């Protein structure tokens, strides 16, 4: 049996422990980064800590653990099969989630900003991509995305050629080696990913365009974890109301937003199929990215 990893440095913040309800800690399991150079989980984990800390007095102590490293497809199966206690997976809405017994925490994790995508470009395609002025011109280039990512279906529906692969790290090498033309990433992720893969000198970020599409993402967990869902919903609502969630977002994301430099790019808005499985207005939490860049 695989041993779960305790997340370093957290059982319960000492200065808050006296205020918490005296009870056994709620064990919450998070995804571990897929590799040593995968920075994507840092913000997700910080948001969970914030929401749980906001509810210490009302819901009691908690303990965070890390599941073994796995890609998104395996993580969704693990959540559906309840292999880890209160396992949380960040993903977008899909009828398959409901069919698998998964439910969302009803709050958009990235405040509407994750659907702005900029692309790493291969050395061979760099100049041609920079000269593309229309979506039709961009559609001739091959895009790589992760196996099962929602982006793949959206890009294909808009006429792009997409190759899906299961390995996160492989996609950076594929575009650097010219095996594909583009690897499109969120403006919230791209700076850390560029720094983490500085050992790939041929990996270049295109500076000419950005794709924009609706891609809300939520924490999903098994429907039996109602206590966790209710607690995170309350904690995120409190953090949004008092401004601490926006402060956390800015601390983690502002440098990457500036690095992506959206104001200097041509923006192409893609058609997105209606989001199924959501019965609330997630767009009311969307940020004005233009304001965030000033």
Coordinates of C-alpha atoms in Angstrom, one line a residue, residues 4 70 72-89 96-97 99-103 220-225:
X4 CA 0.6 9.2 1.7
X70 CA -0.4 11.3 -11.0
X72 CA -5.2 14.4 -14.2
X73 CA -6.9 11.3 -15.7
X74 CA -5.6 9.1 -12.9
X75 CA -6.4 11.8 -10.3
X76 CA -10.1 11.8 -11.4
X77 CA -10.3 8.0 -11.3
X78 CA -8.7 8.1 -7.8
X79 CA -11.2 10.7 -6.6
X80 CA -14.2 8.7 -8.0
X81 CA -12.9 5.5 -6.4
X82 CA -12.2 7.3 -3.1
X83 CA -8.7 6.0 -2.9
X84 CA -7.6 8.9 -0.6
X85 CA -9.6 10.7 2.1
X86 CA -11.2 13.9 0.9
X87 CA -9.2 14.0 -2.3
X88 CA -9.5 17.3 -4.2
X89 CA -8.8 17.6 -7.9
X96 CA -18.4 12.7 -16.9
X97 CA -17.6 14.3 -13.5
X99 CA -21.5 10.4 -13.7
X100 CA -18.4 9.5 -11.7
X101 CA -19.9 10.7 -8.5
X102 CA -17.8 13.9 -8.3
X103 CA -19.2 17.3 -7.2
X220 CA -13.9 18.5 -7.4
X221 CA -14.2 15.7 -4.8
X222 CA -16.4 12.7 -4.3
X223 CA -20.0 13.4 -3.5
X224 CA -19.7 11.6 -0.2
X225 CA -17.3 14.4 1.1

